[in-house]
Short mmCIF file of C-alpha atoms and ligand atoms in Angstrom, two decimals:
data_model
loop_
_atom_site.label_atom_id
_atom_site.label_comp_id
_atom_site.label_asym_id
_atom_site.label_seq_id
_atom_site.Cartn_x
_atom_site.Cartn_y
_atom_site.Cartn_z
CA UNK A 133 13.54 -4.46 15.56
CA UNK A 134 16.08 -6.16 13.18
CA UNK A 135 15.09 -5.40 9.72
CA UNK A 136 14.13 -8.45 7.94
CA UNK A 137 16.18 -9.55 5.00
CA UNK A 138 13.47 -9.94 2.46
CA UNK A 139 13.00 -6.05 3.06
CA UNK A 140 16.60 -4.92 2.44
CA UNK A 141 17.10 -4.16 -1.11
CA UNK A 142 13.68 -1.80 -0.38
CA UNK A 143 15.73 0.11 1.96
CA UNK A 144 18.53 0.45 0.19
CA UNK A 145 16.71 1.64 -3.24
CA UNK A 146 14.85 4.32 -1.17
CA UNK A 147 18.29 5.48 0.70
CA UNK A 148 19.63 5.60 -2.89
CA UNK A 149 16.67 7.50 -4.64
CA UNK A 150 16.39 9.63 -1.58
CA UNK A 151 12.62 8.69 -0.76
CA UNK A 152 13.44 10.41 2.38
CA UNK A 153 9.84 11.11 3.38
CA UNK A 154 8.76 7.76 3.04
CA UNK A 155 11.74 5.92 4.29
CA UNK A 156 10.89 7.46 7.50
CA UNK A 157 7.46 5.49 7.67
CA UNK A 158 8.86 2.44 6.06
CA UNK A 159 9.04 0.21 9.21
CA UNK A 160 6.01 0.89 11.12
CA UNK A 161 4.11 0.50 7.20
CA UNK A 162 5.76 -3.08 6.84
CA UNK A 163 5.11 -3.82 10.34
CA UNK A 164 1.21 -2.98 10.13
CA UNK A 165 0.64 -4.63 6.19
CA UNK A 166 2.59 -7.44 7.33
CA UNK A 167 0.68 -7.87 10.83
CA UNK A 168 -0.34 -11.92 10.98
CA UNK A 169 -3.48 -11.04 12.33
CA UNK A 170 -4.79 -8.95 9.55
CA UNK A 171 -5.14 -12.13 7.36
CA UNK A 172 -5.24 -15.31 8.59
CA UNK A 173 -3.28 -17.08 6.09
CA UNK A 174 -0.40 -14.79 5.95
CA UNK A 175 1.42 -16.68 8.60
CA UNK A 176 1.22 -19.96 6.17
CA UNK A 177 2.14 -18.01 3.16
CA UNK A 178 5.13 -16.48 4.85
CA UNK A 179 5.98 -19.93 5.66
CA UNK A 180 6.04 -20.75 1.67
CA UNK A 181 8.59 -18.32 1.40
CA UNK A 182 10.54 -20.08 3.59
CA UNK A 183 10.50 -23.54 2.45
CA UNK A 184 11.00 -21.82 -1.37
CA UNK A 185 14.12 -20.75 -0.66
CA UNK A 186 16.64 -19.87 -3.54
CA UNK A 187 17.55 -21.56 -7.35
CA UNK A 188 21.63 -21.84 -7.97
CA UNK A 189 22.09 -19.57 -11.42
CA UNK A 190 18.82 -18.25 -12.15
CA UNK A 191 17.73 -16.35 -15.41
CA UNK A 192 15.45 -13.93 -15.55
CA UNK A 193 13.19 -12.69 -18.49
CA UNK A 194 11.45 -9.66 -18.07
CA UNK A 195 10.79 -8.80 -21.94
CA UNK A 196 8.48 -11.38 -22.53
CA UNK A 197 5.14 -12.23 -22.07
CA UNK A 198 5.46 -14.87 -19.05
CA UNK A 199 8.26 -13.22 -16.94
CA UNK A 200 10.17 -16.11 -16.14
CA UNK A 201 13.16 -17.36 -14.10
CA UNK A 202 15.14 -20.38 -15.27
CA UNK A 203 17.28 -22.71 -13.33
CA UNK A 204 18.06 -26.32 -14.23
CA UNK A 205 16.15 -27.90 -11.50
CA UNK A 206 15.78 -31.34 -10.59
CA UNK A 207 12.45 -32.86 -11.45
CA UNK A 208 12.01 -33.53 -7.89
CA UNK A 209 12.89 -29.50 -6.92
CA UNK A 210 10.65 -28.15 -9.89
CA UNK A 211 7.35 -30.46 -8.70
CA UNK A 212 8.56 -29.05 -4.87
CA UNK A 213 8.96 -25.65 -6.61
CA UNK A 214 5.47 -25.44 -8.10
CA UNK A 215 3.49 -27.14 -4.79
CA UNK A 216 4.40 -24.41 -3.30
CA UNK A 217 3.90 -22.02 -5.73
CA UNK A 218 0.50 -23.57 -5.93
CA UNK A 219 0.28 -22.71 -2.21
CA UNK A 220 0.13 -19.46 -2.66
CA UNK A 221 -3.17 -19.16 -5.05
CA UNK A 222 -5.20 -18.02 -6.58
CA UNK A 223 -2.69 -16.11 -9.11
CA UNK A 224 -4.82 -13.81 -10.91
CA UNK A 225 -2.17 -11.32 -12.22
CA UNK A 226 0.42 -12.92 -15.05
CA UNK A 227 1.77 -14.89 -16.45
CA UNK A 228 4.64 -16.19 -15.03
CA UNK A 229 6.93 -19.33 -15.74
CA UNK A 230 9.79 -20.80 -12.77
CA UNK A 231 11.83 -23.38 -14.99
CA UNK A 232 9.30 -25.68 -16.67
CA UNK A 233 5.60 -24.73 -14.41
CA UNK A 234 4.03 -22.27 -16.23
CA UNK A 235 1.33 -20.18 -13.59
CA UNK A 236 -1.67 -19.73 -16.18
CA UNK A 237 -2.94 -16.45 -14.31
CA UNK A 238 -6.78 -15.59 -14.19
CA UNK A 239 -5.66 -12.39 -16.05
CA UNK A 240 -3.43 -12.08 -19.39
CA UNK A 241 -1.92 -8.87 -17.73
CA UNK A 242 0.39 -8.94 -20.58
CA UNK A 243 -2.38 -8.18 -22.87
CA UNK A 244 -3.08 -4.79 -21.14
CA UNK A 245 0.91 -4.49 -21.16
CA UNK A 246 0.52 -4.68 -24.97
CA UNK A 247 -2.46 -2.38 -25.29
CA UNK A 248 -0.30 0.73 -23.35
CA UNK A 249 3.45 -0.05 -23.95
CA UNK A 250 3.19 1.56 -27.62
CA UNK A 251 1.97 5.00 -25.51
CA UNK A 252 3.67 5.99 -22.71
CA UNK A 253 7.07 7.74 -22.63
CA UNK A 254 10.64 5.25 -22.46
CA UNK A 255 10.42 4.00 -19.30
CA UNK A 256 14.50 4.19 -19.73
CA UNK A 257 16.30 5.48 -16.48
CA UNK A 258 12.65 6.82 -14.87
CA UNK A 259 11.24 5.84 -11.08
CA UNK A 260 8.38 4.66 -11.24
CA UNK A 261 5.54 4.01 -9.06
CA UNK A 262 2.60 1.35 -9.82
CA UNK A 263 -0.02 2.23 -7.37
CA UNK A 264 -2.54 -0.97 -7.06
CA UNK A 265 0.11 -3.22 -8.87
CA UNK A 266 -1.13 -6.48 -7.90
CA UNK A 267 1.73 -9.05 -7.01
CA UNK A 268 4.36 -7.16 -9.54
CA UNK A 269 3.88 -8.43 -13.07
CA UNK A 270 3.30 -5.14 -14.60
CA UNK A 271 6.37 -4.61 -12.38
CA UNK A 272 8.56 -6.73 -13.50
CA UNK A 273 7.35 -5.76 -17.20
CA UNK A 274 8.19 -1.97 -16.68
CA UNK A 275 11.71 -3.08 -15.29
CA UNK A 276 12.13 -5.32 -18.39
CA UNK A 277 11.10 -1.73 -20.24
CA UNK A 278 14.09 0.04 -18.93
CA UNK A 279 13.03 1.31 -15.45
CA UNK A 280 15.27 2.37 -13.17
CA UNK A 281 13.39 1.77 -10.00
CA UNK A 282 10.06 -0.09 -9.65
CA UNK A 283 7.93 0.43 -6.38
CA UNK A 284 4.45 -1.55 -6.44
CA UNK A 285 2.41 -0.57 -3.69
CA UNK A 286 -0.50 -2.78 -3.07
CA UNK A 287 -2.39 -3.56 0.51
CA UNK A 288 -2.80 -6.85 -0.64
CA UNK A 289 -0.53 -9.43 1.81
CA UNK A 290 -1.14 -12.60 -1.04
CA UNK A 291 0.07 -10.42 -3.59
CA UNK A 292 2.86 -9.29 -1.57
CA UNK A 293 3.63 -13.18 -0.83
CA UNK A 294 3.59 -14.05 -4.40
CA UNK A 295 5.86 -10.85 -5.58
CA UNK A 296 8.55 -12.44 -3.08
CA UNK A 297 8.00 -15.69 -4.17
CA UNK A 298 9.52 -14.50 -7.47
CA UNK A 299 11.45 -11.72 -6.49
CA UNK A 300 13.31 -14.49 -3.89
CA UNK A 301 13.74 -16.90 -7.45
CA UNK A 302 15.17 -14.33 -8.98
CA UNK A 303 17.71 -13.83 -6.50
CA UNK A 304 20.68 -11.47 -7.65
CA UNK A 305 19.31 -11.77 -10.67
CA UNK A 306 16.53 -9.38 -9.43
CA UNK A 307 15.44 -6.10 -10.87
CA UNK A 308 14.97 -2.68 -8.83
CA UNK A 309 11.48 -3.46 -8.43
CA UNK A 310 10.28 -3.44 -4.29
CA UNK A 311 6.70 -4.02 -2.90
CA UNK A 312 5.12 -2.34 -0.25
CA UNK A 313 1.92 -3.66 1.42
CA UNK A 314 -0.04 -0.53 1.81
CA UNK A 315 -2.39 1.46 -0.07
CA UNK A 316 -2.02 4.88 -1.88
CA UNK A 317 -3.75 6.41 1.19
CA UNK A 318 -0.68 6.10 3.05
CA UNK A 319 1.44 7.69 0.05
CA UNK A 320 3.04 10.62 1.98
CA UNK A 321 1.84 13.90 1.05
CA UNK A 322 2.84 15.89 -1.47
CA UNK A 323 6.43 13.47 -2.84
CA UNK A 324 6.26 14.97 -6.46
CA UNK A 325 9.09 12.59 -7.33
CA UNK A 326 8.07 9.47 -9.39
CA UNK A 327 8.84 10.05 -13.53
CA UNK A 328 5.88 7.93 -14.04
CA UNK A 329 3.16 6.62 -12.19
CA UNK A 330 0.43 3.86 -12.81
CA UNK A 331 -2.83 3.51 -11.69
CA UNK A 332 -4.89 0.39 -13.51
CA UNK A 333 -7.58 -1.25 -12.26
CA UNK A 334 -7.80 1.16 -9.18
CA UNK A 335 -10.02 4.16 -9.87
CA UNK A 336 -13.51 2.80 -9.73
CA UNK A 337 -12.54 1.33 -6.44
CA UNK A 338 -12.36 4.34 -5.14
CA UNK A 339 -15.33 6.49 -3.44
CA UNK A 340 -13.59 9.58 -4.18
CA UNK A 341 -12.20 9.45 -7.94
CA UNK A 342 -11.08 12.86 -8.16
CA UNK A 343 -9.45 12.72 -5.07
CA UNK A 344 -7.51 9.86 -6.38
CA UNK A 345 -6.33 11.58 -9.09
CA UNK A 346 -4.92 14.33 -7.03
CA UNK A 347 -3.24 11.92 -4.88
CA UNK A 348 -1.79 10.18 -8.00
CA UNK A 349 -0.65 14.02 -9.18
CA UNK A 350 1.24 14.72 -6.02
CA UNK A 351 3.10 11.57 -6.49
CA UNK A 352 5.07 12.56 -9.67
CA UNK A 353 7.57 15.22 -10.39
CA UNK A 354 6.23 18.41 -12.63
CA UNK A 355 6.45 16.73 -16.05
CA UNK A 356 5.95 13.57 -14.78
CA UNK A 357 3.25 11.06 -16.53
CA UNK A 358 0.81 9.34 -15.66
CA UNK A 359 -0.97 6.25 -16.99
CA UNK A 360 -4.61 5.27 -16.07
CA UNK A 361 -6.29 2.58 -16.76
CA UNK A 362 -10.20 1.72 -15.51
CA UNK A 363 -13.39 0.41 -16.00
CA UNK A 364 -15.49 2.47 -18.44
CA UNK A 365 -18.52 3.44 -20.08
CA UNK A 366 -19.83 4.52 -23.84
CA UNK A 367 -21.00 8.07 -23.59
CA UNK A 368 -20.29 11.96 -23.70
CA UNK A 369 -18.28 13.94 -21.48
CA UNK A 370 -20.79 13.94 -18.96
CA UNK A 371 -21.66 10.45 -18.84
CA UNK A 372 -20.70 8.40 -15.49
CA UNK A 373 -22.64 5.33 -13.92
CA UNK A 374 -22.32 4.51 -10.13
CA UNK A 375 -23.88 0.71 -10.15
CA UNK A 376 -25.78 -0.36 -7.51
CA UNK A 377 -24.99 -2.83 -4.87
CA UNK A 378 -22.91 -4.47 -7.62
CA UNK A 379 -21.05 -4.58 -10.71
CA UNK A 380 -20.00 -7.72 -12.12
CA UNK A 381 -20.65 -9.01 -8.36
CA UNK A 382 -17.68 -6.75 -7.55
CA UNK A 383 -19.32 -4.92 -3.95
CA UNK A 384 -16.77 -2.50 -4.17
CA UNK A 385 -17.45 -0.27 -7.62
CA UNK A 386 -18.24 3.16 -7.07
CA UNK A 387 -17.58 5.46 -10.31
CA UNK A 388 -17.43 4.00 -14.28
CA UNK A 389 -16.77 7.80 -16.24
CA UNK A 390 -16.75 7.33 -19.74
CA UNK A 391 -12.88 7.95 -21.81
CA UNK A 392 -14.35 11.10 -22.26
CA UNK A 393 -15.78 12.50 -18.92
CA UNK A 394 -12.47 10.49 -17.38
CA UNK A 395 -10.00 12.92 -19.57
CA UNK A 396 -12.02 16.25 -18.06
CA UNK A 397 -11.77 15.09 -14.75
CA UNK A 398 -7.77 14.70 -15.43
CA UNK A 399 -7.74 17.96 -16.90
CA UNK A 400 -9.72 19.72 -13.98
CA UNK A 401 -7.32 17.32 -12.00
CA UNK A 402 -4.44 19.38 -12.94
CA UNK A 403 -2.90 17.50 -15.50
CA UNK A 404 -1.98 18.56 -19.50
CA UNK A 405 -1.82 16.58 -22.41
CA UNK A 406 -4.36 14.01 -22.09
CA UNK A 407 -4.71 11.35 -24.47
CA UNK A 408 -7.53 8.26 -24.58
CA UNK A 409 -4.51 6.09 -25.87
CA UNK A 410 -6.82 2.96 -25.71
CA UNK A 411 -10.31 1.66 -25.38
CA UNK A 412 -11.17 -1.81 -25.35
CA UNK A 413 -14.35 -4.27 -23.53
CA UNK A 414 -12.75 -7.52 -21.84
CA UNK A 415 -13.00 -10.33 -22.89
CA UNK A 416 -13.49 -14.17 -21.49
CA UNK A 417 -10.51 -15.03 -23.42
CA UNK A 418 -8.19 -12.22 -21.19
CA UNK A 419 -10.00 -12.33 -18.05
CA UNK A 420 -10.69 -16.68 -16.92
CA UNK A 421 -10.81 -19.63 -14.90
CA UNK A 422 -7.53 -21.66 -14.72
CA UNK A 423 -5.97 -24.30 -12.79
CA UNK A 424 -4.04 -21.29 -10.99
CA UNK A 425 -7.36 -19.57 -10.03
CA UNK A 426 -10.39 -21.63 -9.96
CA UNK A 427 -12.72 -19.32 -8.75
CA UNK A 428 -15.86 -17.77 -10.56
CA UNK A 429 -14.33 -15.64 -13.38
CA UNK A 430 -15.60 -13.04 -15.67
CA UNK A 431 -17.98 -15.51 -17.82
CA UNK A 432 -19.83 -15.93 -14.54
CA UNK A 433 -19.64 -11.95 -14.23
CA UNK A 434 -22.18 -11.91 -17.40
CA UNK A 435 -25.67 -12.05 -18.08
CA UNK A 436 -25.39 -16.01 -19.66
CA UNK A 437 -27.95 -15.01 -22.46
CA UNK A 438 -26.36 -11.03 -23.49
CA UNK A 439 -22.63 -11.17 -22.77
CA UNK A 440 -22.73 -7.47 -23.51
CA UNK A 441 -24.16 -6.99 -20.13
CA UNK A 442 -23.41 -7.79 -16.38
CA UNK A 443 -25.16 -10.11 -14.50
CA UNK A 444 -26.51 -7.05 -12.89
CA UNK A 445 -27.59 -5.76 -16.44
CA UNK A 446 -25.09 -3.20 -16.57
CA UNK A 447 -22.76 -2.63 -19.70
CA UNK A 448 -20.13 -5.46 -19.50
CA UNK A 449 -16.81 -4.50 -18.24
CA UNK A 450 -14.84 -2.19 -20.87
CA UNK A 451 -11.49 -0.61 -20.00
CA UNK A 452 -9.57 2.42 -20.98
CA UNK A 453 -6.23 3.81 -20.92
CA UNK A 454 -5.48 7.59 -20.47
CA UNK A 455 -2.42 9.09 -20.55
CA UNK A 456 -1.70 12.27 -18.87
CA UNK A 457 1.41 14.80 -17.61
CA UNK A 458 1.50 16.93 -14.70
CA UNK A 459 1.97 20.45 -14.86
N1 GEK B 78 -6.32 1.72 -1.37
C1 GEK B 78 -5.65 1.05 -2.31
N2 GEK B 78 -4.49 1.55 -2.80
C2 GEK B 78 -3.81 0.86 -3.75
N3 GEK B 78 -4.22 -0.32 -4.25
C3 GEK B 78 -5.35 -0.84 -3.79
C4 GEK B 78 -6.13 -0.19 -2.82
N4 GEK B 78 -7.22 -0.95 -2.55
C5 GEK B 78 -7.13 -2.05 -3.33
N5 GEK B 78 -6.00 -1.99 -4.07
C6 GEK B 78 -5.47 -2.98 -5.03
O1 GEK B 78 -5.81 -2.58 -6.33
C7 GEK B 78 -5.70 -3.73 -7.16
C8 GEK B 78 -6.78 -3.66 -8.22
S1 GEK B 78 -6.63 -4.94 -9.46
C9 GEK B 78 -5.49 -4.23 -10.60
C10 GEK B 78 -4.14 -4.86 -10.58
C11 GEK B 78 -3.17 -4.35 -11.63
N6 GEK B 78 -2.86 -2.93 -11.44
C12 GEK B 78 -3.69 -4.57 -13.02
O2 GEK B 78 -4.00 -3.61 -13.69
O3 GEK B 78 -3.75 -5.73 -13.42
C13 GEK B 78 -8.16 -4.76 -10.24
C14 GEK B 78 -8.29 -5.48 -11.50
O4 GEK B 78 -8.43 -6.71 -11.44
O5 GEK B 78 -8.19 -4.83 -12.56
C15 GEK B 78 -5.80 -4.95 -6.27
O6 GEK B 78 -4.60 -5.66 -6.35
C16 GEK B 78 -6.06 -4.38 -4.90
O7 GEK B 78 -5.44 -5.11 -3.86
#
């Protein structure tokens, strides 16, 4: 099968960064994340892509917090532009800005980006791989940071539609930074190659957090770093809560550690040096309802009459950042 155009600069970063290993399941992984059937919209979304086509002269801001791409569009082209941006939601990772539409995400990812940027190691000249990255704003913000090569991996197809929405915008103007539709599960074995890798918002998603770390160890070269980011709870080194059914309606939540049991599971993990770089609760203010994603948000998440708990009565969502090296 031909490969398709949208995919080629992915190819030719991991010829040139000699992700061997991977490269050789690259087509049969595109083939099955991007399979039509999986989701029934992805046909229609693809078709987005289509009809967005390119901007003549775009500029591209990675350093700031909307990543942007600027073209002097027509009014006509930038109310075109932004229907079929709008086609695409909900956006809940951002923000973003094409010419003068300005995607109000559900998240202020950029606020995280502030909370960690101060901790980790120059990003200057490293690979790096952002395991869970949504559609590619953190991304796009660790290219704008110096990185050399950017792979988000994330099984989501809407987030992989709205990464080439802007990667495609961007057009020559585009950074190193690929997507690939799959999930860290089908990470080969044992690449020990990535400078840095990220894992936010991922862990307590998993039903085997230690196992998760491992996999995230194996990923990066002996030195490398990592940088974690998850929910979390107050408490001791041996404090963890597994929620019931639910946590903030999420079905999916399996393991909240607290900073400090998280840092001796890293340690048991394998890795050195781990620091609790960051420990904050959400807020309503970073986490909302916009015209970009009009869904229930985290106010609805809460108990309406004790926002320090879940509608479940758990502790409200609180996040922390933990940075770690391997051995
Ligand atoms: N098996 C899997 N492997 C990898 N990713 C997965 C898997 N399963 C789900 N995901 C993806 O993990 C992401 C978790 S969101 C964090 C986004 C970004 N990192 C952020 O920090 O804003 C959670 C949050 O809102 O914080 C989603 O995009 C899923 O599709």
């Amino acid at each position: 099968m031909p490969i398709d155009p949208r995919h080629l600069p992915l190819y030719h970063a991991f010829i040139e960064h000699d992700l061997a290993p991977w490269l050789a399941c690259l087509p049969a992984q595109l083939a099955e994340g991007l399979d039509t059937r999986r989701h029934g919209d992805l046909s229609g979304w693809l078709r987005v892509l289509d009809k967005l086509g390119n901007v003549k002269e775009p500029r591209v801001s990675l350093t700031t917090p909307h990543v942007s791409v600027d073209a002097d569009l027509s009014e006509g082209d930038q109310q075109r532009c932004a229907n079929l941006l709008k086609a695409l939601a909900p956006w809940r990772k951002g923000p973003w800005r094409v010419g003068t539409t300005v995607i109000d995400t559900e998240w202020h990812s950029d606020w995280k980006w502030e909370r960690l940027a101060p901790h980790i190691s120059d990003l200057t000249e490293r690979r790096v791989l952002d395991v869970g990255g949504g559609n590619g704003y953190h991304g796009f913000r660790m290219a704008g940071a110096g990185a050399r090569l950017v792979i988000v991996i994330d099984p989501s197809p809407r987030f992989y539609c709205q990464f080439h929405a802007i990667r495609q915008l961007m057009g020559p103007q585009a950074p190193d930074v690929h997507f690939l539709p799959v999930g860290i599960e089908d990470v080969p074995a044992r690449l020990e190659t990535f400078d840095t890798t990220f894992s936010m918002g991922v862990l307590y998603h998993r039903r085997s957090p230690i196992d998760h770390l491992l996999a995230l160890r194996d990923t990066l070269r002996p030195g490398g770093e990592l940088v974690l980011e998850t929910l979390v709870v107050e408490g001791d080194e041996h404090t963890v809560l597994v929620p019931g059914e639910r946590y903030a309606q999420m079905p999916n939540v399996y393991f909240l550690p607290s900073s400090l049991a998280l840092a001796q599971w890293l340690t048991r993990a394998g890795f050195t040096n781990v620091r609790i770089v960051d420990e904050a609760v959400t807020t309503r203010d970073e986490q909302r309802r916009t015209d970009w994603m009009t869904y229930q948000s985290l106010a609805d998440f809460l108990d309406p009459n004790d926002p320090t708990r879940t509608i479940e009565g758990y502790p409200a969502p609180r996040r922390a950042v933990l940075i770690a090296e391997r051995t």
